[in-house]
CSV table of C-alpha atoms and ligand atoms in Angstrom, one decimal:
chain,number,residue,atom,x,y,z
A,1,UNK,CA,25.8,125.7,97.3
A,2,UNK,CA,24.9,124.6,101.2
A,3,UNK,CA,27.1,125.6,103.6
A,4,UNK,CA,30.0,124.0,103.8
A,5,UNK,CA,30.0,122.9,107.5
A,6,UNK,CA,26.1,121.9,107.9
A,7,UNK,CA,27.5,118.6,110.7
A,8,UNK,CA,27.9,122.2,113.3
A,9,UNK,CA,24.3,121.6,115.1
A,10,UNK,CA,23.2,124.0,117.2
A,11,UNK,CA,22.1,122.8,120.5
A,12,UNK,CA,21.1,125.8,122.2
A,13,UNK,CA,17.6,125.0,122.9
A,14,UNK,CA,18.9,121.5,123.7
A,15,UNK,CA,20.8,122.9,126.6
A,16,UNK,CA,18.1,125.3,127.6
A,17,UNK,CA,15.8,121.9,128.2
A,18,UNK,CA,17.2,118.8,130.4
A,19,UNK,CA,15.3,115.8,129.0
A,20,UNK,CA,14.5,116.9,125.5
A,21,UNK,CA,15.4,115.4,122.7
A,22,UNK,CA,15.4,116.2,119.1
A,23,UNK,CA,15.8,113.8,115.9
A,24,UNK,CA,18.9,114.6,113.3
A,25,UNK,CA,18.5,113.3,109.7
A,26,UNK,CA,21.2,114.0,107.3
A,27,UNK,CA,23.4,114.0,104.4
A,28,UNK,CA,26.4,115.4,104.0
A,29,UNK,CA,29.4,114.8,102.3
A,30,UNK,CA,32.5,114.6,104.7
A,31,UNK,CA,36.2,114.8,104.1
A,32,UNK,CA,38.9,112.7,104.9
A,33,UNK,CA,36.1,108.8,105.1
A,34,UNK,CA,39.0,107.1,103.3
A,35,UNK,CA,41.7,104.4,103.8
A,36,UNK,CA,44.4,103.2,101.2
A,37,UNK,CA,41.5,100.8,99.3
A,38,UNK,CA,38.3,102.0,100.5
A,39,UNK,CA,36.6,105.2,100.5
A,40,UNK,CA,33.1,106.2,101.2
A,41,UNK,CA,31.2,107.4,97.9
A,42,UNK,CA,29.1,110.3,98.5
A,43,UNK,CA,27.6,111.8,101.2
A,44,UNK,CA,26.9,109.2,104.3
A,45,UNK,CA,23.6,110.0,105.7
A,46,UNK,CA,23.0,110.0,109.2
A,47,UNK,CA,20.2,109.3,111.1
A,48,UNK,CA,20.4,110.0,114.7
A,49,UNK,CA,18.9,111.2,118.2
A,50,UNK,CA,20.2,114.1,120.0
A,51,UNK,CA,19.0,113.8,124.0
A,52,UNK,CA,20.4,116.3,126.6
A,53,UNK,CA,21.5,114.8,129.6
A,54,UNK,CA,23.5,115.5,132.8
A,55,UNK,CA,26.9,115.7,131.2
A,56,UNK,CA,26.0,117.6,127.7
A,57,UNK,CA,24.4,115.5,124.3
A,58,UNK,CA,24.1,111.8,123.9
A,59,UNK,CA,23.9,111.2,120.2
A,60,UNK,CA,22.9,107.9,119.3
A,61,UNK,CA,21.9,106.2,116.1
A,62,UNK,CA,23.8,105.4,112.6
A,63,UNK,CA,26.0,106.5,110.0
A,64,UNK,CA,25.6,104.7,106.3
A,65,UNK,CA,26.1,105.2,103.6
A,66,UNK,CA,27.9,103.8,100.0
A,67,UNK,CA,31.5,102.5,99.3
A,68,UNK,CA,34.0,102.1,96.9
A,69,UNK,CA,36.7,99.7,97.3
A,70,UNK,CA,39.4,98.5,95.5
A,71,UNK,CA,40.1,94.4,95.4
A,72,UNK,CA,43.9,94.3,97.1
A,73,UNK,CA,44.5,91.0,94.7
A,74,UNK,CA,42.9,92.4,91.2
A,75,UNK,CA,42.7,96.3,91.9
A,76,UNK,CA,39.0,95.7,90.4
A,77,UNK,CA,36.7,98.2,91.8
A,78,UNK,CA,34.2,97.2,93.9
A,79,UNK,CA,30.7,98.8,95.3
A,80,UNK,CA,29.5,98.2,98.7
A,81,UNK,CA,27.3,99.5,101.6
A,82,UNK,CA,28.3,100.5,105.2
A,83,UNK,CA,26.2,101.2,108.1
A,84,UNK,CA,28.2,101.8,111.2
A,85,UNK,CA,25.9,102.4,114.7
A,86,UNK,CA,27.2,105.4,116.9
A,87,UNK,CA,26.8,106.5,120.8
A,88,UNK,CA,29.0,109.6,121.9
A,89,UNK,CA,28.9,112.1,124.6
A,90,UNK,CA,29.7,115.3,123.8
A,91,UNK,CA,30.7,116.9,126.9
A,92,UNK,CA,29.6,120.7,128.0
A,93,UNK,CA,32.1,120.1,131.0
A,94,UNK,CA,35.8,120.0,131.0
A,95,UNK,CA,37.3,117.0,129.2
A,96,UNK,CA,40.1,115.5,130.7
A,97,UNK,CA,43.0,114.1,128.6
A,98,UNK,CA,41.6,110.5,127.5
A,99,UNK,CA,38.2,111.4,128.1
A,100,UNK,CA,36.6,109.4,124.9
A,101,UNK,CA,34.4,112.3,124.6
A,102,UNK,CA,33.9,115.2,122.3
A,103,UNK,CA,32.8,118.8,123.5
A,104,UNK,CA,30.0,120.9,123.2
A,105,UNK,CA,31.6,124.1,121.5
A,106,UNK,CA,29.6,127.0,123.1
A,107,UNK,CA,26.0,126.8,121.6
A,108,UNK,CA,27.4,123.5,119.0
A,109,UNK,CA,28.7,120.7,118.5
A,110,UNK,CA,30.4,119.4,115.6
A,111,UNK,CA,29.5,115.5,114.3
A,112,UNK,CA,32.1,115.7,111.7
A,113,UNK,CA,34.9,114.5,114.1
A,114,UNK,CA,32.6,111.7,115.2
A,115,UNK,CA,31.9,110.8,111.6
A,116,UNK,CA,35.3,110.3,111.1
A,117,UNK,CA,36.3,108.6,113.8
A,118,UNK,CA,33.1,105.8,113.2
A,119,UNK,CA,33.4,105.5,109.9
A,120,UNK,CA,36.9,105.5,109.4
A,121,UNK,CA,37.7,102.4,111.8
A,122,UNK,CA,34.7,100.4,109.8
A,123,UNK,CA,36.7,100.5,106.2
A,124,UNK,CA,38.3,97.3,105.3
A,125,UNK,CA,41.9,97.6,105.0
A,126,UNK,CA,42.3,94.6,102.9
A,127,UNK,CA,38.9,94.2,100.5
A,128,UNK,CA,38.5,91.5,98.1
A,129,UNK,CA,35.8,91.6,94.8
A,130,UNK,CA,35.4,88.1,96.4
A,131,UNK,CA,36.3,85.9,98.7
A,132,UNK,CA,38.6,83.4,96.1
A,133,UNK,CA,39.6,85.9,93.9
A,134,UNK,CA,42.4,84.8,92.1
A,135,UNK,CA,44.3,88.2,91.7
A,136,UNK,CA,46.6,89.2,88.6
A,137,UNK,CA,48.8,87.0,86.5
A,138,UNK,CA,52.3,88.9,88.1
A,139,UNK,CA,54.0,87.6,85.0
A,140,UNK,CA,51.4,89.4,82.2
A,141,UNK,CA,48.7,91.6,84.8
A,142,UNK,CA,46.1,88.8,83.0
A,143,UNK,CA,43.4,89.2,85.6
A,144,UNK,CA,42.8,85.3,86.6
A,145,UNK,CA,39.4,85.8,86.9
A,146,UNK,CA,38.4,86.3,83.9
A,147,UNK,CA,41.2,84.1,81.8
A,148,UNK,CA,44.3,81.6,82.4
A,149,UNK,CA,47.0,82.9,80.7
A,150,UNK,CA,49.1,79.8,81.1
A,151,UNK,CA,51.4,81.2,83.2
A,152,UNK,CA,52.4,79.3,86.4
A,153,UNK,CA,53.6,81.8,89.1
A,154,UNK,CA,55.2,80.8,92.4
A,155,UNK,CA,52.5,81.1,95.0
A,156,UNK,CA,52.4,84.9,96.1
A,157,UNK,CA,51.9,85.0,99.6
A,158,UNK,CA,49.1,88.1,100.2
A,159,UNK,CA,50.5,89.1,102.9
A,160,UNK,CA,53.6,90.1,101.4
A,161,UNK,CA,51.3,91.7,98.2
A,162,UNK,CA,51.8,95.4,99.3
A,163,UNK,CA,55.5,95.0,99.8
A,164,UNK,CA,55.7,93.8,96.3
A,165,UNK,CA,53.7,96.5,95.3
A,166,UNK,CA,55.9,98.9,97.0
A,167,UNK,CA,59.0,97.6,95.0
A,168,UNK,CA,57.2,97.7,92.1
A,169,UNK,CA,56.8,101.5,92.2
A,170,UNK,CA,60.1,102.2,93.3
A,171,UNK,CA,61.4,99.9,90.3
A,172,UNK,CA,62.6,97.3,92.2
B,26,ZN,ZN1,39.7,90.7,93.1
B,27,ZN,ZN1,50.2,85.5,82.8
């Protein structure tokens, strides 16, 4: 087993050199890289440069990794890729209250936060297996798709899919 919290870099040498720089390349798996119908499969891998400056550490570079998403109209699973770019200051200083910064925690900083935050705002809230995707039958769950089961459904507005849902599992 690695330890558990291997995003805490230490940056002490960092600090100790203005101007240096140092290369981070890794992979691990993060908590939490999920919304409703999307969540990130595995451990994202990032590949990024660490540079001391005046205020702290620049970190630049990108987060990727794999997805799983769920198709809002037929719930079918669906694989896909993400790569999200990042550029964030992490502060040595104090931060003041809307400072879009994250701090330098004594000799560390943590990217897990900054994971988060990147990744989490790239995950589609509404995927789709496919742009047309015909969704489920609402009278038999027939994915359309894949067969016509005859039926002829009122036109479900999308928008109002996840409200339907929502009644669904309450039991109308
Ligand atoms: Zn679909
Ligand atoms: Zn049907």
């Amino acid at each position: 087993m690695r330890e558990a919290r291997s995003l805490l870099i230490d940056v002490s040498e960092l600090l100790r050199s203005p101007g240096s720089s140092r290369r981070l390349e890794l992979e691990e798996e993060v908590a939490g890289l999920a919304v409703p119908m999307a969540h990130v499969a595995g451990a994202p891998v990032l590949d990024l440069l660490a540079e001391r400056v005046v205020e702290g550490i620049l970190i630049s570079g990108t987060v990727s990794g794999a997805l799983e998403l769920e198709c809002i109209r037929c719930l079918t699973e669906v694989e896909d890729v993400f790569s999200v770019p990042v550029s964030e200051l992490f502060a040595t200083g104090e931060i003041a209250p809307g400072d879009e910064v994250y701090p330098v925690e004594g000799d560390h900083i943590d990217l897990e936060p900054m994971v988060r935050d990147a990744v989490v705002l790239g995950l589609p809230l509404n995927p789709l297996c496919r742009p047309d995707c015909k969704g489920l039958c609402p009278q038999c769950g027939q994915d359309l798709n894949e067969a016509d089961c005859g039926h002829r459904p009122e036109r479900i507005d999308v928008r109002w899919e996840p409200l339907r849902r929502l009644k669904e599992t309450m039991g109308e």
